[in-house]
Short mmCIF file of C-alpha atoms and ligand atoms in Angstrom, two decimals:
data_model
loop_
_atom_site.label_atom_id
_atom_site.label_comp_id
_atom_site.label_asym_id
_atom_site.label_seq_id
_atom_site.Cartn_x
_atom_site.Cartn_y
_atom_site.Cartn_z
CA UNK A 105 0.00 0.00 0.00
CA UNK A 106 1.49 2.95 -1.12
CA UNK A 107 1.26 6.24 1.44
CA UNK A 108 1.71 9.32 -0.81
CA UNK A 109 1.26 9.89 -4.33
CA UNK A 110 3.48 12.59 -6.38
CA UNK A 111 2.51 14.87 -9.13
CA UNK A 112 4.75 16.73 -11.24
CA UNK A 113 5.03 18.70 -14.42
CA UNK A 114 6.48 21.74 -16.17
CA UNK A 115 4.59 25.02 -15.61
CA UNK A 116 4.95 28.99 -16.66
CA UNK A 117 7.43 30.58 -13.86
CA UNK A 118 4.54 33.05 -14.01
CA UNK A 119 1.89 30.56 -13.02
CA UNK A 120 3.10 29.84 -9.26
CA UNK A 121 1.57 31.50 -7.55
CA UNK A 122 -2.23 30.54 -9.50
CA UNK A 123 -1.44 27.58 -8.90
CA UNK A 124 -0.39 27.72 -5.17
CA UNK A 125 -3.39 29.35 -4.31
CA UNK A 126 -5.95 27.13 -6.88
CA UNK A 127 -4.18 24.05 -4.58
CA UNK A 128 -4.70 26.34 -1.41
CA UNK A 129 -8.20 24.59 -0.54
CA UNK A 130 -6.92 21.01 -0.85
CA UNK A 131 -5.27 19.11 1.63
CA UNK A 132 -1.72 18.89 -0.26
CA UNK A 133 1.16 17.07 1.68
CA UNK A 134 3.27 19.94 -0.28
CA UNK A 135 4.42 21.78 -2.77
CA UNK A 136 7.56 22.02 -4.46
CA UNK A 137 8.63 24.42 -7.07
CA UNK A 138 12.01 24.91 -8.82
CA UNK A 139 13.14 27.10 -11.54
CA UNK A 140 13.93 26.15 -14.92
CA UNK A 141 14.93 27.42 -18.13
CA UNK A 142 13.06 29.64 -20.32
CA UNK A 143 10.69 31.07 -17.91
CA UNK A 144 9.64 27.47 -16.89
CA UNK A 145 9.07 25.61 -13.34
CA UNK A 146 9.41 22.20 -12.66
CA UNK A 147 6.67 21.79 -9.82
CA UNK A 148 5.80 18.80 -7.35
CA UNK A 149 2.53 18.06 -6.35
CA UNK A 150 2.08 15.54 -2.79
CA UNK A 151 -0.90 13.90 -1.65
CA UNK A 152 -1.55 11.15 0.25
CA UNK A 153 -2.56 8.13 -1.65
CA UNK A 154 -6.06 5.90 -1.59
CA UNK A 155 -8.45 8.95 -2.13
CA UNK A 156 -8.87 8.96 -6.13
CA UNK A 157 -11.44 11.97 -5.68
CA UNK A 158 -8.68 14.20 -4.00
CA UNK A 159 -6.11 12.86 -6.45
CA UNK A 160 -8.56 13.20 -9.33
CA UNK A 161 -8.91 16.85 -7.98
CA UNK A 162 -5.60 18.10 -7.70
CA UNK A 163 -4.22 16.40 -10.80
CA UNK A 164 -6.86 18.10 -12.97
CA UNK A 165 -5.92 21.28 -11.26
CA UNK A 166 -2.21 20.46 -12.03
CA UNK A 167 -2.59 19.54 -15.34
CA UNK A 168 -4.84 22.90 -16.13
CA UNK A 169 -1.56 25.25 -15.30
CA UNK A 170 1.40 22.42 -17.02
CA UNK A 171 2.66 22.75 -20.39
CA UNK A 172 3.17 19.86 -21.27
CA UNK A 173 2.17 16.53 -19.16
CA UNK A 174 1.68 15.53 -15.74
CA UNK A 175 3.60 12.17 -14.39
CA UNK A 176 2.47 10.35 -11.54
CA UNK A 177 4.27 8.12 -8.96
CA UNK A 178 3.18 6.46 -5.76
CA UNK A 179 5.62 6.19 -2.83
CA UNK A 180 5.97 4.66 0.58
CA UNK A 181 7.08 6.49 3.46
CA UNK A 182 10.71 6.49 4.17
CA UNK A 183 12.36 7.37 7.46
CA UNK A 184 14.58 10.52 5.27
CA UNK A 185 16.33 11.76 8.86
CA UNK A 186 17.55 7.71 9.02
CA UNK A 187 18.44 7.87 5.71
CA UNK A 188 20.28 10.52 5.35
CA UNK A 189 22.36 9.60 8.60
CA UNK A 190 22.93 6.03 7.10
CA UNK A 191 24.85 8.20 4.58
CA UNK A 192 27.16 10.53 6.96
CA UNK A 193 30.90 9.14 6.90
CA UNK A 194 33.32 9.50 9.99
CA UNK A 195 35.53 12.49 10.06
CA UNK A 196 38.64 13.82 11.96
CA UNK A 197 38.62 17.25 13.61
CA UNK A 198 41.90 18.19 14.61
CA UNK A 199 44.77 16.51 15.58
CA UNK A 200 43.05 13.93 17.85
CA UNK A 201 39.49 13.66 17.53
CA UNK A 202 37.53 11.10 15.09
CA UNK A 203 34.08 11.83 14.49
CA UNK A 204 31.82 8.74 13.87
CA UNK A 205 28.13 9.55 12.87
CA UNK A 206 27.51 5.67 13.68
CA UNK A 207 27.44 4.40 16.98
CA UNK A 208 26.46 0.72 15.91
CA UNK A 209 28.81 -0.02 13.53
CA UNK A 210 32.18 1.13 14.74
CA UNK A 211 34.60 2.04 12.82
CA UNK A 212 38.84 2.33 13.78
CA UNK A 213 39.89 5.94 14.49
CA UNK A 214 42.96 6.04 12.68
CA UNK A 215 46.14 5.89 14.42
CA UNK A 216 46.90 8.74 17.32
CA UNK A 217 42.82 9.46 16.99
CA UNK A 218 39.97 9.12 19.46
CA UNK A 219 36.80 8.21 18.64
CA UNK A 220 33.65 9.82 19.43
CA UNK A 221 30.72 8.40 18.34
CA UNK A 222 28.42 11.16 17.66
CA UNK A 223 25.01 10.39 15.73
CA UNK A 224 23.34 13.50 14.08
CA UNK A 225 19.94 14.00 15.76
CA UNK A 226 17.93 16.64 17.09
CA UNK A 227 20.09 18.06 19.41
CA UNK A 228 23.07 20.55 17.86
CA UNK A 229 26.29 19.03 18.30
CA UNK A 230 27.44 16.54 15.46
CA UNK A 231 31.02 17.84 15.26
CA UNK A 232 30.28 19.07 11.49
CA UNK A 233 30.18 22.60 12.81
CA UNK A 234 33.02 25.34 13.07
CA UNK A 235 31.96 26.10 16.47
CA UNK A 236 31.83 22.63 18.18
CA UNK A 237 35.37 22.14 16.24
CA UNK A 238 36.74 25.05 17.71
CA UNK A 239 35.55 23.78 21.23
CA UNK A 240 37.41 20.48 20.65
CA UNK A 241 40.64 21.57 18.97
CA UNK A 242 41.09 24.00 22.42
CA UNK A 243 40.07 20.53 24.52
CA UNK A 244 42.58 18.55 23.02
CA UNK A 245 45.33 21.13 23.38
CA UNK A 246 44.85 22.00 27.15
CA UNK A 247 44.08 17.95 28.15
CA UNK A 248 41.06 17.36 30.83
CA UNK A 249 43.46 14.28 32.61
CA UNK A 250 42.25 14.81 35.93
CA UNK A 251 40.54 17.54 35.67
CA UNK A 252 37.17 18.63 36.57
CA UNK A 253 35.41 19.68 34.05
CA UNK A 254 32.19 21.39 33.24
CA UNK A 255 29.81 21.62 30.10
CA UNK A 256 27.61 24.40 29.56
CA UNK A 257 25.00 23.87 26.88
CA UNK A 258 26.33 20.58 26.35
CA UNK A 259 24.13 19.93 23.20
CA UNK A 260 24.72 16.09 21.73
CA UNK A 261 26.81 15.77 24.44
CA UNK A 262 29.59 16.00 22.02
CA UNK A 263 31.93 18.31 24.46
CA UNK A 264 30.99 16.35 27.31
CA UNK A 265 32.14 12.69 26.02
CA UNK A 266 35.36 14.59 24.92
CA UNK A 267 36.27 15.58 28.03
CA UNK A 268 35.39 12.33 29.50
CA UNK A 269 37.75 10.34 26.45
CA UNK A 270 40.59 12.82 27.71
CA UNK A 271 40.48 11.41 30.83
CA UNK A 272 38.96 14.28 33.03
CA UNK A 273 38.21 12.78 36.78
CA UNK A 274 34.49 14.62 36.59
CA UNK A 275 32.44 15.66 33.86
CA UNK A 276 28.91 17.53 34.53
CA UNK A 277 27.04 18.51 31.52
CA UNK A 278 24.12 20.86 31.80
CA UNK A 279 21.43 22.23 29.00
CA UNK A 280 18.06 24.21 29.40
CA UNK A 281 16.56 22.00 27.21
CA UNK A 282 15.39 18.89 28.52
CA UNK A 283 15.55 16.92 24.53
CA UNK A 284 19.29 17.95 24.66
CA UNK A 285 19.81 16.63 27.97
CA UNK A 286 18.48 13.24 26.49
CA UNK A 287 20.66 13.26 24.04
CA UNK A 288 23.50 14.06 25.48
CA UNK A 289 22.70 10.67 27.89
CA UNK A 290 21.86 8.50 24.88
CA UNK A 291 25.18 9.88 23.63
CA UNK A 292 26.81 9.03 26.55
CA UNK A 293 26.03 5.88 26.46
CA UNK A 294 27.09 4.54 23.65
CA UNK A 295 30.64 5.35 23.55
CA UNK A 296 32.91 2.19 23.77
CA UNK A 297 34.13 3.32 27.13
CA UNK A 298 32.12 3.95 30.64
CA UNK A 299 31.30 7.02 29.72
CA UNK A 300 29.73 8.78 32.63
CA UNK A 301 29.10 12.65 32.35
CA UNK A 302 26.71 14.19 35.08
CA UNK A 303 24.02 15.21 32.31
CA UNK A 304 21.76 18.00 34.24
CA UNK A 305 18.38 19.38 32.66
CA UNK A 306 18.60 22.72 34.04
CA UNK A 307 19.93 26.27 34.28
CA UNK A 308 23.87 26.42 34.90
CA UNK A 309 22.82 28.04 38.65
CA UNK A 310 21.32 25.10 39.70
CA UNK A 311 25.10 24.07 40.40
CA UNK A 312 26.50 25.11 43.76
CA UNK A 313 29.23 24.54 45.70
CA UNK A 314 31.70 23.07 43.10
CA UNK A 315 34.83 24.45 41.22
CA UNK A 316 35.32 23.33 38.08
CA UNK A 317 39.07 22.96 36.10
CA UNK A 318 37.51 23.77 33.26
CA UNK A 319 34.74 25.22 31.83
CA UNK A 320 33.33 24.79 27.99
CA UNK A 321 30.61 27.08 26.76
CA UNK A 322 29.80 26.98 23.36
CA UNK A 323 26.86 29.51 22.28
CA UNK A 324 26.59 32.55 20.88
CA UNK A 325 27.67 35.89 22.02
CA UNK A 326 24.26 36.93 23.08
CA UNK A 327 23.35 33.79 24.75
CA UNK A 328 26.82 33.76 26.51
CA UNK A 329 26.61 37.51 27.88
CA UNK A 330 23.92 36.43 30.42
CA UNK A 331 25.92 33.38 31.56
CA UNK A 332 28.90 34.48 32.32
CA UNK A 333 28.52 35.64 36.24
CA UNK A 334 28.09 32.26 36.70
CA UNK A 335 30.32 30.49 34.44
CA UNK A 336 33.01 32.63 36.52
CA UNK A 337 31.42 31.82 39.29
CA UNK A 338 32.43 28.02 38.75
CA UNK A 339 35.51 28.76 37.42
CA UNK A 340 38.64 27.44 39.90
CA UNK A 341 40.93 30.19 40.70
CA UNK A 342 43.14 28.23 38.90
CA UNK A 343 41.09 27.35 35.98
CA UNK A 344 40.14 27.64 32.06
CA UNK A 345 37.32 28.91 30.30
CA UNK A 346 36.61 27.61 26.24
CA UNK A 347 34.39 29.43 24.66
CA UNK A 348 33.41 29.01 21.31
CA UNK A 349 30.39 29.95 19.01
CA UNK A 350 31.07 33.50 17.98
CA UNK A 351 31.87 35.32 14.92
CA UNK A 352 35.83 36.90 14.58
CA UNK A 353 33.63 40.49 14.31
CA UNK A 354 32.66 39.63 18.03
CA UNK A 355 35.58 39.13 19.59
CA UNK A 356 36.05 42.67 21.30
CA UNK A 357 32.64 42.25 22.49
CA UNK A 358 33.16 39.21 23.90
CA UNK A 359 36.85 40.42 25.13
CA UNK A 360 34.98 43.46 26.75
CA UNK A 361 32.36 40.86 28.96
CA UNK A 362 34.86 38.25 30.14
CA UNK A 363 37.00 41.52 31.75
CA UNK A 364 33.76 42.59 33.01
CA UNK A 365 33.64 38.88 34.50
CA UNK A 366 37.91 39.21 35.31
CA UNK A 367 38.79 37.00 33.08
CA UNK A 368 41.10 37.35 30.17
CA UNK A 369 41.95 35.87 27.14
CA UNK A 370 44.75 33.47 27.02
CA UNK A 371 44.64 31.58 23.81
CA UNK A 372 42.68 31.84 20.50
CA UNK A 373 41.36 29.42 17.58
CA UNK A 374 39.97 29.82 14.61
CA UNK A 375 38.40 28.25 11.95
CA UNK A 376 36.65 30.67 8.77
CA UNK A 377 34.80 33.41 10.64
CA UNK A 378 34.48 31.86 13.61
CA UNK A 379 36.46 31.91 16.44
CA UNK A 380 37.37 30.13 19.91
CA UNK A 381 38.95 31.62 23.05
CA UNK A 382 40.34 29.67 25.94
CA UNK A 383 40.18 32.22 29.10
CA UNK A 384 41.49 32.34 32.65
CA UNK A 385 40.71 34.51 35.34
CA UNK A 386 42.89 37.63 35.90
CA UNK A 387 46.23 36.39 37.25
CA UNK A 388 45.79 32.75 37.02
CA UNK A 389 48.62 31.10 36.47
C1 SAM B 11 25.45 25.70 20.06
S1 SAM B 11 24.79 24.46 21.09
C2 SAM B 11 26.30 23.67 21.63
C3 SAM B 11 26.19 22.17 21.70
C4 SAM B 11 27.50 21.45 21.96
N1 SAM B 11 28.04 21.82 23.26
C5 SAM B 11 28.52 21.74 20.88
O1 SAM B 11 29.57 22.32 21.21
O2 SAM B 11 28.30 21.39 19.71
C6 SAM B 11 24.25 25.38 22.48
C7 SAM B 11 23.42 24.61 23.48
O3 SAM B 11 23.23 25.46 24.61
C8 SAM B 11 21.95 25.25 25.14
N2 SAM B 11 21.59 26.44 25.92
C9 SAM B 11 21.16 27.64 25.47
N3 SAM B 11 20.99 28.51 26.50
C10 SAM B 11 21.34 27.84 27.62
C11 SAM B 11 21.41 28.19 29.00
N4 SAM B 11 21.08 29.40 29.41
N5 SAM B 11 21.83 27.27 29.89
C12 SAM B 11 22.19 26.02 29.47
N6 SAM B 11 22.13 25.62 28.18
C13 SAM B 11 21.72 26.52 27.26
C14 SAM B 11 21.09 24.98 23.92
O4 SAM B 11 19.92 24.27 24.28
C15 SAM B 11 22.04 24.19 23.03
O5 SAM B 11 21.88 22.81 23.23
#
């Protein structure tokens, strides 16, 4: 039993918008519309199949704006976020990290690597981007051996597991959003090592009493400004501060909150436009 069926044909570029809004009473799955030469639009029609009246309907609408004729195919559903992970291939990132996209079918980091298995879901954090990157090519430079370390936004958990893999005595992960938080568990957990991050669903302030080593923050500048009383706050005297997610254009900004916060910058990464910072506060050693 097919689920959906597809409609598509060639109409006048001009005719788009007729046609979106002849379409607008009937429940359509979607529409699709792309440019092509000579004034011309491929378009896609979706509806879902075993109602010929509603198909009957919208082809004949279809086929009164196409210039030529309409095809039809019938389709089953397809899991496209599963696909399209089956496809992702590991990756390195940096000097040490290896970046594998599938937890269930290991793969060998090459030599001198670690591997992370990562999957791409919903949560942000599959490695691919400049600013988790940055995050990890500051990690693997200042080591986490014994350290205590903590995760701010942790994401996929991505930061977190890295910390853990460099052999950091405590890792506490915390993110506002509660599907994160899950993910960053699930992530956890299927690492080839015990893998145990303290994964918090919460506010950063919900943490007292505790120093951290280090401290990894990777957001944006505006979502970092508000954090970073307490990200000092839980910063050892002694301590480090990665931040990543901002743009080179915001690095005086960001320069001008951690002095409001005493801390100042002590190393910098970048990759493209964006940038990483590993801070300490004022005087640290
Ligand atoms: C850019 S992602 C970073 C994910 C991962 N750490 C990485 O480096 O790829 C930022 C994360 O911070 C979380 N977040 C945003 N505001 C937060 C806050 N005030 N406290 C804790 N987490 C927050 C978001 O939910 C998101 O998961």
């Amino acid at each position: 039993m097919d689920d959906y069926v597809e409609l598509r044909g060639l109409i006048a570029e001009i005719d788009e918008d007729g046609l979106a809004e002849r379409l607008s009473g009937w429940p359509v799955l979607g529409i699709l519309v792309e440019p092509r030469e000579a004034d011309r639009a491929s378009v896609a029609v979706w509806i879902r199949a075993g109602d010929p009246y509603l198909e009957e309907r919208v082809a004949g609408i279809v086929t009164g704006f196409a210039t030529g004729g309409v095809d039809r195919s019938a389709h089953r559903d397809a899991d496209w976020a599963a696909a399209w992970r089956a496809s992702l291939a590991p990756f390195e990132v940096g000097e040490r990290w290896w970046i594998d996209p599938h937890p269930d079918r290991a793969t060998d980091a090459p030599p001198g690597r670690l591997r992370l298995a990562i999957e791409a879901r919903a949560a942000f954090g599959s490695g691919t981007h400049e600013s988790t990157q940055l995050a990890l090519l500051q990690l693997e430079r200042l080591g986490c051996e014994g350290l205590r370390v903590l995760d701010v936004g942790t994401g996929s958990g991505v930061l977190a597991v890295a910390a853990d893999r460099l052999g950091a005595a405590m890792v506490v992960a915390v993110d506002t959003d509660r599907v994160a938080a899950w993910e960053a568990r699930s992530t956890a957990r299927r690492q080839t090592w015990s893998c145990r991050p303290l994964i918090v669903a919460g506010p950063v302030g919900c943490l007292v009493g505790v120093a951290f080593d280090l401290v990894l923050c990777n957001m944006i500048h505006s979502e970092l400004g508000p954090l970073l009383g307490e990200i000092r706050r839980l910063t050892a005297a002694a301590g480090r501060v990665v931040l990543s997610g901002m743009l080179a254009c915001e690095r005086e900004a960001v320069e001008t909150m951690l002095g409001e916060e005493d801390l100042e910058v002590r190393a910098e990464a970048s990759i493209g436009e964006w940038i990483g910072l590993t801070a300490a506060p004022a005087g640290a050693s």
